[in-house]
mmCIF file of C-alpha atoms in Angstrom:
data_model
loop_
_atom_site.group_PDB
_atom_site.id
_atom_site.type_symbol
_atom_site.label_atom_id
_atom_site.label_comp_id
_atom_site.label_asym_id
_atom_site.label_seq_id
_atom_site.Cartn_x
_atom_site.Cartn_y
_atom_site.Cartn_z
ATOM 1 C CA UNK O 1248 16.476 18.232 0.316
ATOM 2 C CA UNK O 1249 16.424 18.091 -3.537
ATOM 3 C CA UNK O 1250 13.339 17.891 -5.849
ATOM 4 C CA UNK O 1251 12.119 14.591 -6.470
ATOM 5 C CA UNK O 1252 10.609 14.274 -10.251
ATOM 6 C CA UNK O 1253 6.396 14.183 -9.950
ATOM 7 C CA UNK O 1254 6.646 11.104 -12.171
ATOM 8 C CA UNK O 1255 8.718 8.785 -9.781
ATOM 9 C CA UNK O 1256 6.818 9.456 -6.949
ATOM 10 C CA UNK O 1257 5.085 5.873 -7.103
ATOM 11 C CA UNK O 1258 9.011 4.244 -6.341
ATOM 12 C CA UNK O 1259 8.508 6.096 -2.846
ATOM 13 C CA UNK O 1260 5.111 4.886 -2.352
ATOM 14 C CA UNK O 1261 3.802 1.485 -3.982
ATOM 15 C CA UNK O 1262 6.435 -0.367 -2.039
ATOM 16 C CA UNK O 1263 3.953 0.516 1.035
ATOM 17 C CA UNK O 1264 6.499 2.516 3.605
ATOM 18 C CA UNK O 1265 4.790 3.623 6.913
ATOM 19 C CA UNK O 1266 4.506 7.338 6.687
ATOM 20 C CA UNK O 1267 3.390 10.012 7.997
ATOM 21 C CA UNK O 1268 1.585 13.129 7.720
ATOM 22 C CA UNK O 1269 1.930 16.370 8.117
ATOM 23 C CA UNK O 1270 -1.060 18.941 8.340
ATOM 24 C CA UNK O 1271 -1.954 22.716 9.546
ATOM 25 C CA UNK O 1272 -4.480 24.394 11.609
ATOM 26 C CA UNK O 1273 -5.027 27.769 12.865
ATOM 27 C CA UNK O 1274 -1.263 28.065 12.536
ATOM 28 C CA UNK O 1275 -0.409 24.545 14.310
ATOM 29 C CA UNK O 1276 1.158 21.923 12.531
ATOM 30 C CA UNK O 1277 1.011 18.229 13.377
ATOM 31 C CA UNK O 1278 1.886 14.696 12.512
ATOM 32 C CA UNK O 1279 0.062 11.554 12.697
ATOM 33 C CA UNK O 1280 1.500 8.091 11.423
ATOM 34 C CA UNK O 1281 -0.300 6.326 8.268
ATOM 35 C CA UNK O 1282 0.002 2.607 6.902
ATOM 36 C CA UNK O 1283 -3.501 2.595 5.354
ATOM 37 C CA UNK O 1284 -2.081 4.278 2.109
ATOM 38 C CA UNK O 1285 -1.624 3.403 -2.006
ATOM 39 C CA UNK O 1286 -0.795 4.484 -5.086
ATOM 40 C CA UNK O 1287 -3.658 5.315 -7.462
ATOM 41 C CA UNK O 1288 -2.172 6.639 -10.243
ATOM 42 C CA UNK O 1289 1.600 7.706 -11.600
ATOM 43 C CA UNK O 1290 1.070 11.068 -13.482
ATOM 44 C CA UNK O 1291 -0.286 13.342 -12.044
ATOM 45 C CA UNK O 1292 0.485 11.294 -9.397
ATOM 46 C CA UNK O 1293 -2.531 10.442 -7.163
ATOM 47 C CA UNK O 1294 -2.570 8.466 -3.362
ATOM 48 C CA UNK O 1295 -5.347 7.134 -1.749
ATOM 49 C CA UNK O 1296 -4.886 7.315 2.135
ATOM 50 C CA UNK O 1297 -7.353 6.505 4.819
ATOM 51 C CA UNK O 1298 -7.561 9.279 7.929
ATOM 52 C CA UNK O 1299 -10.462 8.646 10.155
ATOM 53 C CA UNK O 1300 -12.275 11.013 12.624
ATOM 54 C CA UNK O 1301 -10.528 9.850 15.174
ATOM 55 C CA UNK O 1302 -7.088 11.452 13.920
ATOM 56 C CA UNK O 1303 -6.724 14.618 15.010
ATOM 57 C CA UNK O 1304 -4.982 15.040 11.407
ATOM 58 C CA UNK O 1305 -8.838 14.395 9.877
ATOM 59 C CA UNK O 1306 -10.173 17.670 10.304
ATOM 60 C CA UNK O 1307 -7.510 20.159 9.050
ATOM 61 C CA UNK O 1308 -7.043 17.416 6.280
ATOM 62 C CA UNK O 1309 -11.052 18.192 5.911
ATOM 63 C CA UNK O 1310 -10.771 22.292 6.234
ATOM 64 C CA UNK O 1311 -7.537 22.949 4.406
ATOM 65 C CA UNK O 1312 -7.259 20.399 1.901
ATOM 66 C CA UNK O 1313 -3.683 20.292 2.064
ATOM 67 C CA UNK O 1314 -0.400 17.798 3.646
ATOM 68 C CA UNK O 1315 2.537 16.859 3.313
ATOM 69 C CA UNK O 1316 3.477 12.920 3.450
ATOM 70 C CA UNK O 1317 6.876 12.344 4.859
ATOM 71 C CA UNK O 1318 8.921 8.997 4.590
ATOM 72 C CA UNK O 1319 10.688 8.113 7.478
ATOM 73 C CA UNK O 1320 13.725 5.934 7.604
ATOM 74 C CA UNK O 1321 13.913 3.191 9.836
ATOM 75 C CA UNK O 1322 16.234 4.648 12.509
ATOM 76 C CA UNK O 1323 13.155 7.198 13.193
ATOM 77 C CA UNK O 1324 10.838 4.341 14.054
ATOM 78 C CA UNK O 1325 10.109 4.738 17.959
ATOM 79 C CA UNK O 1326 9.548 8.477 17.359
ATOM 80 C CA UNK O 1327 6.970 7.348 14.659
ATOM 81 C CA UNK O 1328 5.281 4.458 16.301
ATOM 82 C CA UNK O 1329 4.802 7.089 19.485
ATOM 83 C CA UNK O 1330 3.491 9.333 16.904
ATOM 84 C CA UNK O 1331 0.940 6.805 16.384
ATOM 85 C CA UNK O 1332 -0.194 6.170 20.185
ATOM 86 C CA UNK O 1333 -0.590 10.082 21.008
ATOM 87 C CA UNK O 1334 -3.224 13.146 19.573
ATOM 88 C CA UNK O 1335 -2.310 16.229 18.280
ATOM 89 C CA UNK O 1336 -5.412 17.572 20.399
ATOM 90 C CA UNK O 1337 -2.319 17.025 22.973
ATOM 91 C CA UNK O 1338 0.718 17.079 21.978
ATOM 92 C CA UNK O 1339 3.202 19.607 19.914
ATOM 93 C CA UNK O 1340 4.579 16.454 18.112
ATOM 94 C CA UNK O 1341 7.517 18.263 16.188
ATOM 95 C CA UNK O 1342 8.790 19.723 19.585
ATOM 96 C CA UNK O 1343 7.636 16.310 20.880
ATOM 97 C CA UNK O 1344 9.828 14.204 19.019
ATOM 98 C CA UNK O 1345 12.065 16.832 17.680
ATOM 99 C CA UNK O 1346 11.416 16.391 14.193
ATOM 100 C CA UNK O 1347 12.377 20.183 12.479
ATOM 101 C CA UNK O 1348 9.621 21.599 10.536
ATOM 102 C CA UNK O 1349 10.340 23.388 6.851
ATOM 103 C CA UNK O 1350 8.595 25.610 4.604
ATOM 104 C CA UNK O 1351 7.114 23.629 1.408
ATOM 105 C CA UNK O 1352 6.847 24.982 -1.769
ATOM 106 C CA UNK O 1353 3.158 24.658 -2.621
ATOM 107 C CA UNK O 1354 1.442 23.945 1.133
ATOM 108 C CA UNK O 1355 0.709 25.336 4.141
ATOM 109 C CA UNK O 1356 1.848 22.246 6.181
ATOM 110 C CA UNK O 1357 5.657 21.646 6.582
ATOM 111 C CA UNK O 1358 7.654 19.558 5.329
ATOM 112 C CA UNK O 1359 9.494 17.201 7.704
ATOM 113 C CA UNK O 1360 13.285 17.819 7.761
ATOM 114 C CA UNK O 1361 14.772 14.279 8.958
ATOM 115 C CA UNK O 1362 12.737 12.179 6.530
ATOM 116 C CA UNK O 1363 14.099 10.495 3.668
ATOM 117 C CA UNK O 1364 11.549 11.911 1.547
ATOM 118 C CA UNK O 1365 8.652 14.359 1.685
ATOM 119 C CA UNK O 1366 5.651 14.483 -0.625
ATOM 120 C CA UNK O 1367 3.712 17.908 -1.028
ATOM 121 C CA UNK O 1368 0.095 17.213 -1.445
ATOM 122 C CA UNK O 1369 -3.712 18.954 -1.972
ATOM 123 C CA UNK O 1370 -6.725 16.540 -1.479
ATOM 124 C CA UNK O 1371 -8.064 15.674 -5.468
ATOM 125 C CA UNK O 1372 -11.485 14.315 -4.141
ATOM 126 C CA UNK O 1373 -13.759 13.685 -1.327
ATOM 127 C CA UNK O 1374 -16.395 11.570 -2.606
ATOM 128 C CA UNK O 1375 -15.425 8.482 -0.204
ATOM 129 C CA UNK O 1376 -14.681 10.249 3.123
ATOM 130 C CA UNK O 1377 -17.693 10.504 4.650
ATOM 131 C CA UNK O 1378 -18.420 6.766 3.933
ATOM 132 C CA UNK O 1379 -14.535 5.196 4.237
ATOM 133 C CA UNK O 1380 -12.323 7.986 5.323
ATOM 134 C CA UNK O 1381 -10.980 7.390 1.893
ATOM 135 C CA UNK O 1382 -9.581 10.873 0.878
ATOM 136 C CA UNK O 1383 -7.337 11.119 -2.658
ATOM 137 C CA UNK O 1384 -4.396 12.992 -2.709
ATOM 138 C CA UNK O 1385 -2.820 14.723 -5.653
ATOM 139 C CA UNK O 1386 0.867 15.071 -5.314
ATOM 140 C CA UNK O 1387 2.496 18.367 -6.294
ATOM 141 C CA UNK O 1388 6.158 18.900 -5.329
ATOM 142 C CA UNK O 1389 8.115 15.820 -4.169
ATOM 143 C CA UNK O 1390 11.632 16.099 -2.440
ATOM 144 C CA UNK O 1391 14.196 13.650 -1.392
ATOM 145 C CA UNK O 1392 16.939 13.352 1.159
ATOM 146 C CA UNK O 1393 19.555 11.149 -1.413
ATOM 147 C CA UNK O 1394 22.740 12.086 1.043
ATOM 148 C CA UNK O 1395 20.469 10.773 4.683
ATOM 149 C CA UNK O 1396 22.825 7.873 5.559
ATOM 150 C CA UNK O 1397 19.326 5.425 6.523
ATOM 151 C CA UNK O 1398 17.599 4.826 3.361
ATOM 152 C CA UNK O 1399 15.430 1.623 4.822
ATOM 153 C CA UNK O 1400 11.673 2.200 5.404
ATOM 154 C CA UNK O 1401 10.070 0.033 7.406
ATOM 155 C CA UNK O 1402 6.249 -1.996 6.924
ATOM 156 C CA UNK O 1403 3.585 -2.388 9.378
ATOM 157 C CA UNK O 1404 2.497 -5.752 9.455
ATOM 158 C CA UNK O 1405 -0.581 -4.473 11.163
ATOM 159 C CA UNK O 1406 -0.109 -5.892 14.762
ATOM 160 C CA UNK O 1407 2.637 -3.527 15.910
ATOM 161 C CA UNK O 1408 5.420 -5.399 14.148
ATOM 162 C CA UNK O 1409 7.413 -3.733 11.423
ATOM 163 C CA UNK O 1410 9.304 -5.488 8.796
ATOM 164 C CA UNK O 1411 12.331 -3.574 7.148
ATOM 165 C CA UNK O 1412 13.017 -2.938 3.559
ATOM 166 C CA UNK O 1413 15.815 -5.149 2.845
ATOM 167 C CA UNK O 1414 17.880 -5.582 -0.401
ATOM 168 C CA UNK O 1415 16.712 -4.994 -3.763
ATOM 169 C CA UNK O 1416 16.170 -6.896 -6.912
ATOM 170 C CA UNK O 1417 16.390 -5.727 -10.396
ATOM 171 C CA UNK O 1418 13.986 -7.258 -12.506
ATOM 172 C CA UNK O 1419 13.847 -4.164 -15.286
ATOM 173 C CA UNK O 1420 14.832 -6.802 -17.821
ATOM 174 C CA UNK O 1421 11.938 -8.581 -17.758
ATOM 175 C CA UNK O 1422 9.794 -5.567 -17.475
ATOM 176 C CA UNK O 1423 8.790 -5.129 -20.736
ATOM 177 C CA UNK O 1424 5.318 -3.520 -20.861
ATOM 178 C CA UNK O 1425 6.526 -0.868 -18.296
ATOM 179 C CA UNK O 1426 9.668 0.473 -19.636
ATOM 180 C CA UNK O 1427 8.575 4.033 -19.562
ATOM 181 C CA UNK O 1428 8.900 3.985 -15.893
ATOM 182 C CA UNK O 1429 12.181 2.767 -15.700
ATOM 183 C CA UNK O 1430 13.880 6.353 -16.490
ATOM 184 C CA UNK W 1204 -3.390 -23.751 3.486
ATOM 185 C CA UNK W 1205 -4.908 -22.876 7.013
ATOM 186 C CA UNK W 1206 -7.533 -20.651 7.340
ATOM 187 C CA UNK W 1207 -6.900 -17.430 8.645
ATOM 188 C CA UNK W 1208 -8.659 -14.865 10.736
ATOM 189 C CA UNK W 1209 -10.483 -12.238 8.957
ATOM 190 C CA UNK W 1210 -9.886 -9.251 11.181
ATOM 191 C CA UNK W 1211 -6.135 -10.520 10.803
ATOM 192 C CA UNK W 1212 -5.997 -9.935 6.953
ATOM 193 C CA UNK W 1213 -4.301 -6.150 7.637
ATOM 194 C CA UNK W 1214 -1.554 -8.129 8.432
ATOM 195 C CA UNK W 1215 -1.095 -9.664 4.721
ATOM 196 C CA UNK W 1216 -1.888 -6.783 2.892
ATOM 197 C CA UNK W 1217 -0.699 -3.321 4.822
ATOM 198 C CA UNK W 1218 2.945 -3.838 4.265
ATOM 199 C CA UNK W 1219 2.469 -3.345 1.045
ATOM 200 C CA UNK W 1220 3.908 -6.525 -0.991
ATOM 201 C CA UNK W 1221 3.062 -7.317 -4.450
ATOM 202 C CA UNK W 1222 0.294 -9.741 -4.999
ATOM 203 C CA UNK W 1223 -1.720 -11.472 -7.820
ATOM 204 C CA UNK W 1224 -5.382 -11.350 -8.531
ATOM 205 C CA UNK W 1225 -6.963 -14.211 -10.018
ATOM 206 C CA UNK W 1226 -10.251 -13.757 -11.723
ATOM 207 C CA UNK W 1227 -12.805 -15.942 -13.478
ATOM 208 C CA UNK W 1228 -14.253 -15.579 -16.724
ATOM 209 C CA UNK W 1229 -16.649 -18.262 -18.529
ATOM 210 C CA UNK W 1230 -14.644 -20.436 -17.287
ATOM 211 C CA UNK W 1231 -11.182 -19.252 -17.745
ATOM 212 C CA UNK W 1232 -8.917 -18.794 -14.598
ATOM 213 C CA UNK W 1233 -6.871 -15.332 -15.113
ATOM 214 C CA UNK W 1234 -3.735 -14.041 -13.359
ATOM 215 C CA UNK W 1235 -2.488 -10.325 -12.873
ATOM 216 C CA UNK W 1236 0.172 -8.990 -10.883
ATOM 217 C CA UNK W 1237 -0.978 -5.809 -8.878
ATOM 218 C CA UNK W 1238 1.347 -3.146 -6.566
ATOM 219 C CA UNK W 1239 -1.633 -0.503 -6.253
ATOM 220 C CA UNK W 1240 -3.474 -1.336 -3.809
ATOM 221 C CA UNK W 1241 -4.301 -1.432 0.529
ATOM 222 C CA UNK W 1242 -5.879 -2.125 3.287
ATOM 223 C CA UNK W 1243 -8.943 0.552 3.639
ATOM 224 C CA UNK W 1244 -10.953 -1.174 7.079
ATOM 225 C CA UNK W 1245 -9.815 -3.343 9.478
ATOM 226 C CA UNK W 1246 -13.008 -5.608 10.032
ATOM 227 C CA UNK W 1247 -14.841 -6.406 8.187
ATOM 228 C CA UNK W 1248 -11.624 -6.269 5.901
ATOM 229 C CA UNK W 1249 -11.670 -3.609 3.095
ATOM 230 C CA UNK W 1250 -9.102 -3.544 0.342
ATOM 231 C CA UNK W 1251 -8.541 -0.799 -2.427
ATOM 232 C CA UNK W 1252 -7.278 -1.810 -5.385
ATOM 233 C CA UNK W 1253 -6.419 -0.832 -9.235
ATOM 234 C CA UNK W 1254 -7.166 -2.572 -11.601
ATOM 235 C CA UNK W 1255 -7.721 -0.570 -15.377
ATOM 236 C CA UNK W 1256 -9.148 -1.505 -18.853
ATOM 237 C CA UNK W 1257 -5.456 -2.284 -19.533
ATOM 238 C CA UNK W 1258 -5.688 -5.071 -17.455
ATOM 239 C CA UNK W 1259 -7.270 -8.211 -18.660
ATOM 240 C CA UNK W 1260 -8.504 -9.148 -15.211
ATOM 241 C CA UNK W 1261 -10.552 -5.590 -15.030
ATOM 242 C CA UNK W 1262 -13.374 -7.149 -17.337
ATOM 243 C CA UNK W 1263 -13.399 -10.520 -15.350
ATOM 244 C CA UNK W 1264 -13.654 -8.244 -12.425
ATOM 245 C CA UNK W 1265 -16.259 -6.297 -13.702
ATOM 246 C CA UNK W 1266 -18.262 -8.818 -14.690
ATOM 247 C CA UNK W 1267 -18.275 -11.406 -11.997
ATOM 248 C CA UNK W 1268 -17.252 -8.604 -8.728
ATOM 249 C CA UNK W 1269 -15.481 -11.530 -7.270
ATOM 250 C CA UNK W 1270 -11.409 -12.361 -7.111
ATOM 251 C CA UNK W 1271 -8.558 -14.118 -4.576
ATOM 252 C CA UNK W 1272 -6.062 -11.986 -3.539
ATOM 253 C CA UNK W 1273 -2.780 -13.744 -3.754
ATOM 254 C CA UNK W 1274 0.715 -13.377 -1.975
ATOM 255 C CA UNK W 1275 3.885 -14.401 -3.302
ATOM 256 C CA UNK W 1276 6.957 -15.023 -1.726
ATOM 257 C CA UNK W 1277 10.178 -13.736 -3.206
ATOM 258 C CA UNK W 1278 11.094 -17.231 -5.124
ATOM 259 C CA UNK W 1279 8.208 -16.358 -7.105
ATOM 260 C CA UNK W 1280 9.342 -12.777 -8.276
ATOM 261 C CA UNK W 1281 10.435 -13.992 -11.865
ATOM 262 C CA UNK W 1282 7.129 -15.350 -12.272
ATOM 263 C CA UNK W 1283 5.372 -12.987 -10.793
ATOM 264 C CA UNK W 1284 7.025 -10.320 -12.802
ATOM 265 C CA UNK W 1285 5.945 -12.312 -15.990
ATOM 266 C CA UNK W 1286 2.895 -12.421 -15.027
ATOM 267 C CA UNK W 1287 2.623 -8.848 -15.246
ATOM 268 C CA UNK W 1288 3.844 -8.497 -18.451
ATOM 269 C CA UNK W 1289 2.182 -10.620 -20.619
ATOM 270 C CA UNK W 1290 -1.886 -10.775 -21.024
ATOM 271 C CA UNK W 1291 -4.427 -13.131 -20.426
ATOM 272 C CA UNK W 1292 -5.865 -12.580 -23.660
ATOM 273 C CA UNK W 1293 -3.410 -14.804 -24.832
ATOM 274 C CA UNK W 1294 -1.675 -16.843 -22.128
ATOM 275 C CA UNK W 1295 -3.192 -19.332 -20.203
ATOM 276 C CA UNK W 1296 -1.347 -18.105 -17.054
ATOM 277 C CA UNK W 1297 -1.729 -20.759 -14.187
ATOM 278 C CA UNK W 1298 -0.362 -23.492 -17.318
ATOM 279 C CA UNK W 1299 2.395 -21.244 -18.949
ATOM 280 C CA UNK W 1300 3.683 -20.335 -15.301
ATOM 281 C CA UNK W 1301 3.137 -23.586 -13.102
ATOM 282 C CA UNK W 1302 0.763 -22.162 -11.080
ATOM 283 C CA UNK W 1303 -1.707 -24.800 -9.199
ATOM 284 C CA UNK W 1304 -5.292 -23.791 -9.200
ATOM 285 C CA UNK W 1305 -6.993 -24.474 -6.149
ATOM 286 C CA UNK W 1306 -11.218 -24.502 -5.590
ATOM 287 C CA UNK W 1307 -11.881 -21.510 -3.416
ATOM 288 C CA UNK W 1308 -14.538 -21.637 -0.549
ATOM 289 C CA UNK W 1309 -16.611 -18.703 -1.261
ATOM 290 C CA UNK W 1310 -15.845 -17.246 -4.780
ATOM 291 C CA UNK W 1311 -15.151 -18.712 -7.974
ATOM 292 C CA UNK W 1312 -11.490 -17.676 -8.995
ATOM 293 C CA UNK W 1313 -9.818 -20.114 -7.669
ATOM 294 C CA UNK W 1314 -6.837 -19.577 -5.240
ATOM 295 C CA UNK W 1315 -3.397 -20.417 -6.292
ATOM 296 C CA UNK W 1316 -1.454 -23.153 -4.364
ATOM 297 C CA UNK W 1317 2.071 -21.996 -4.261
ATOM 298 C CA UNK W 1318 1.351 -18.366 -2.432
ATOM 299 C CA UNK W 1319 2.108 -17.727 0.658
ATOM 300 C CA UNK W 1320 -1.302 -16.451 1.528
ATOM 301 C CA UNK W 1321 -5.167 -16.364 -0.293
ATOM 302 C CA UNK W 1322 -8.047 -13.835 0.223
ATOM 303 C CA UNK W 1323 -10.961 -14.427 -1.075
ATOM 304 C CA UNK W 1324 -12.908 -11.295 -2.151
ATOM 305 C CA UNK W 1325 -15.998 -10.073 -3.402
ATOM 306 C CA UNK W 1326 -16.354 -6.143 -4.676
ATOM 307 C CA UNK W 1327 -18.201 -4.296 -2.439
ATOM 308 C CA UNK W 1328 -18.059 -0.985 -3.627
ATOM 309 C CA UNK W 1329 -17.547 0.469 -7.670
ATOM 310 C CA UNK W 1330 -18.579 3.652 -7.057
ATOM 311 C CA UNK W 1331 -14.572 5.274 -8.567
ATOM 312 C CA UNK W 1332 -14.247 2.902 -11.110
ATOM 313 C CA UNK W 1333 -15.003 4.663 -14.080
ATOM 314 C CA UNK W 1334 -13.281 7.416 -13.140
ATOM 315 C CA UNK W 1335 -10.317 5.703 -11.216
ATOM 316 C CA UNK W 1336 -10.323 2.046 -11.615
ATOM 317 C CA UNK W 1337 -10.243 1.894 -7.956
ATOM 318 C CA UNK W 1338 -12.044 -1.337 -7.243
ATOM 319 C CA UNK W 1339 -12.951 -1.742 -3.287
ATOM 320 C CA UNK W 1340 -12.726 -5.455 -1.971
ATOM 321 C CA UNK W 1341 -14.515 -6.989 0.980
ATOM 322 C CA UNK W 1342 -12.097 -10.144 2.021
ATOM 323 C CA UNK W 1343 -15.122 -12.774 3.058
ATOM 324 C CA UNK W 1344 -11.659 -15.871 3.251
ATOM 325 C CA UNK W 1345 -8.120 -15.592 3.853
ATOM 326 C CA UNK W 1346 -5.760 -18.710 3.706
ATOM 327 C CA UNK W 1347 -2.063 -18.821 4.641
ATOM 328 C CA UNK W 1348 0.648 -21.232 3.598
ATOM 329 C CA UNK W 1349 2.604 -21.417 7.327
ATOM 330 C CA UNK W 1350 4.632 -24.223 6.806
ATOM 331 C CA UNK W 1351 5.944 -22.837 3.429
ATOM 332 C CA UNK W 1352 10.100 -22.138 4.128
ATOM 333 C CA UNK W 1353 10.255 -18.780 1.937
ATOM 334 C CA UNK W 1354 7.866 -16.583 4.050
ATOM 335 C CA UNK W 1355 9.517 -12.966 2.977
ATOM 336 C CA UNK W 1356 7.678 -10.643 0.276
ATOM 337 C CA UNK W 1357 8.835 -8.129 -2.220
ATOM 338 C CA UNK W 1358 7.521 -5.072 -2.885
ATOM 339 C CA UNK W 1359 7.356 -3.143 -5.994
ATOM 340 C CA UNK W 1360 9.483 0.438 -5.786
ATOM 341 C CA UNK W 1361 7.685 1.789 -9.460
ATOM 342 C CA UNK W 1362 10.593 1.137 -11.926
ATOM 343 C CA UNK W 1363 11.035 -2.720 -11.844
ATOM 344 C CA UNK W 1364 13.351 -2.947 -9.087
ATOM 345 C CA UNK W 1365 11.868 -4.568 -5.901
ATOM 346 C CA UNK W 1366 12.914 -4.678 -2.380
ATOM 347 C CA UNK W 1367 12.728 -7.797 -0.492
ATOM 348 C CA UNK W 1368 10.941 -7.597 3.180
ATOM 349 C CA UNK W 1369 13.503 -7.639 5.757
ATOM 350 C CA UNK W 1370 13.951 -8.769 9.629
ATOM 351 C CA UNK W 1371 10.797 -7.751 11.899
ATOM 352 C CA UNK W 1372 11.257 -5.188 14.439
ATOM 353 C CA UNK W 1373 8.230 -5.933 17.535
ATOM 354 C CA UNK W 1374 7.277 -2.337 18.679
ATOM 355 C CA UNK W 1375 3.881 -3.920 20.285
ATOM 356 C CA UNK W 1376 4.448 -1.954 23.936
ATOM 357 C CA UNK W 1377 4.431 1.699 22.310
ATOM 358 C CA UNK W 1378 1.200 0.483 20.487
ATOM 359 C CA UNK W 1379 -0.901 1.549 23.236
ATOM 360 C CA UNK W 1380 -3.673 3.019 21.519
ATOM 361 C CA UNK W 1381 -3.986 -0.470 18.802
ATOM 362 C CA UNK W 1382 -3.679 -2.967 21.503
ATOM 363 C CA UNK W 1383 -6.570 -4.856 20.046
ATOM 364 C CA UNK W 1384 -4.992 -5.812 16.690
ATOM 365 C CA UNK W 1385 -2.308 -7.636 19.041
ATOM 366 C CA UNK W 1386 -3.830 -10.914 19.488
#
């Protein structure tokens, strides 16, 4: 993995990739899957994300503070979506699925080794949980996997159908109020 | 344009594609073009959004706490993109761009014609917007454009480049703990 600028984080998330998230409690790390998830801000880079009560994820989110958001690529998608349809109260989900867990620089919670990107993060406010699950995340340390063959994410389109990322347009031409993120 | 189900509006907005917000001010019909935003709550439908004193719309927004959410297809990127760099301060944007007002049913920005989709929305919540701009929209309409031939969306990845939404993979049978957003 190589470090990822703070400052170009938004290019991982504002295109709206199912992720997911990493957290640690009382030593055990898990993973739940996310779509409800935004950009808020570019520098310091801040993402709004919704984790409710009923993900196991909510309460060491809630006690520690701290996660890591990983990006999958699109060949990983099963092992996500079952992600998704099973608790950490349960499950080990990096033996689980096999996904290989990794030290991160500034967090308790591990990175994820097979994603195509992973996003260390401490919570940056709380004052919309308790009323919409709504917690803000500050991003601190952001890595990337540029050599991972699979660089497609993939989309929920909320029914448990997933549309992949497919081929890019340049428009940075006609982007001329936002140069300065075009670096 | 067909109406569409409320508790189905996840499905427009948690992939993630760029959209415009139209907003209504004494009388003048505004456009922006917005990448930060998501779906917060399934139903009643909650969307987050950012939209900042930069932003001509945010004072419209402000004022009158009502706007349509609308959803391009990919034909529409150069517009779209021009859209968001230029200001309705001094563009009449529905004129300059060719975009076809249309009454709304329950708010007064009017939708716009060529999208693929509409949602109508008031503001239901401004308690981060001084400090984040983070506006949160109740969707109270949604309309969708089925018979329209370009039904893919692009997707802002932060430094004017976009990607374009790609085939749909259907994991609906390892869904078993969302089964009721199936239908």
């Amino acid at each position: 993995m190589e470090n990822f600028p703070l400052n170009k984080v938004v290019r991982l998330i504002e295109p709206g990739p199912v992720v997911m998230v990493s957290t640690l409690q009382q030593g055990h790390a898990n993973l739940m899957t996310m779509g409800f998830h935004m950009m808020m801000q570019h520098d310091p880079p801040l993402i709004g994300a919704i984790v409710g009560p009923w993900d196991h994820s909510y309460h060491a989110l809630r006690a520690n503070k701290e996660c890591v958001i990983a990006i999958p690529g699109v060949d990983l998608i099963d092992k996500v979506v079952d992600i998704g349809n099973c608790s950490g109260n349960e499950v080990d989900k990096f033996a689980r699925f096999g996904f290989t867990p990794r030290k991160a620089k500034h967090v308790a919670p591990p990175l994820v080794v097979e994603c195509l990107a992973n996003i260390e993060c401490r919570v940056a406010d709380m004052q919309l949980v308790d009323q919409y699950d709504f917690f803000i995340l500050e991003a601190v340390q952001a890595w990337i996997n540029p050599h991972r063959k699979e660089q497609r994410t993939f989309h929920h389109k909320g029914d448990g159908t997933f549309s992949v990322s497919g081929r890019t347009l340049n428009r940075q031409d006609r982007m001329v109020r936002w140069k300065q993120f075009q670096d």
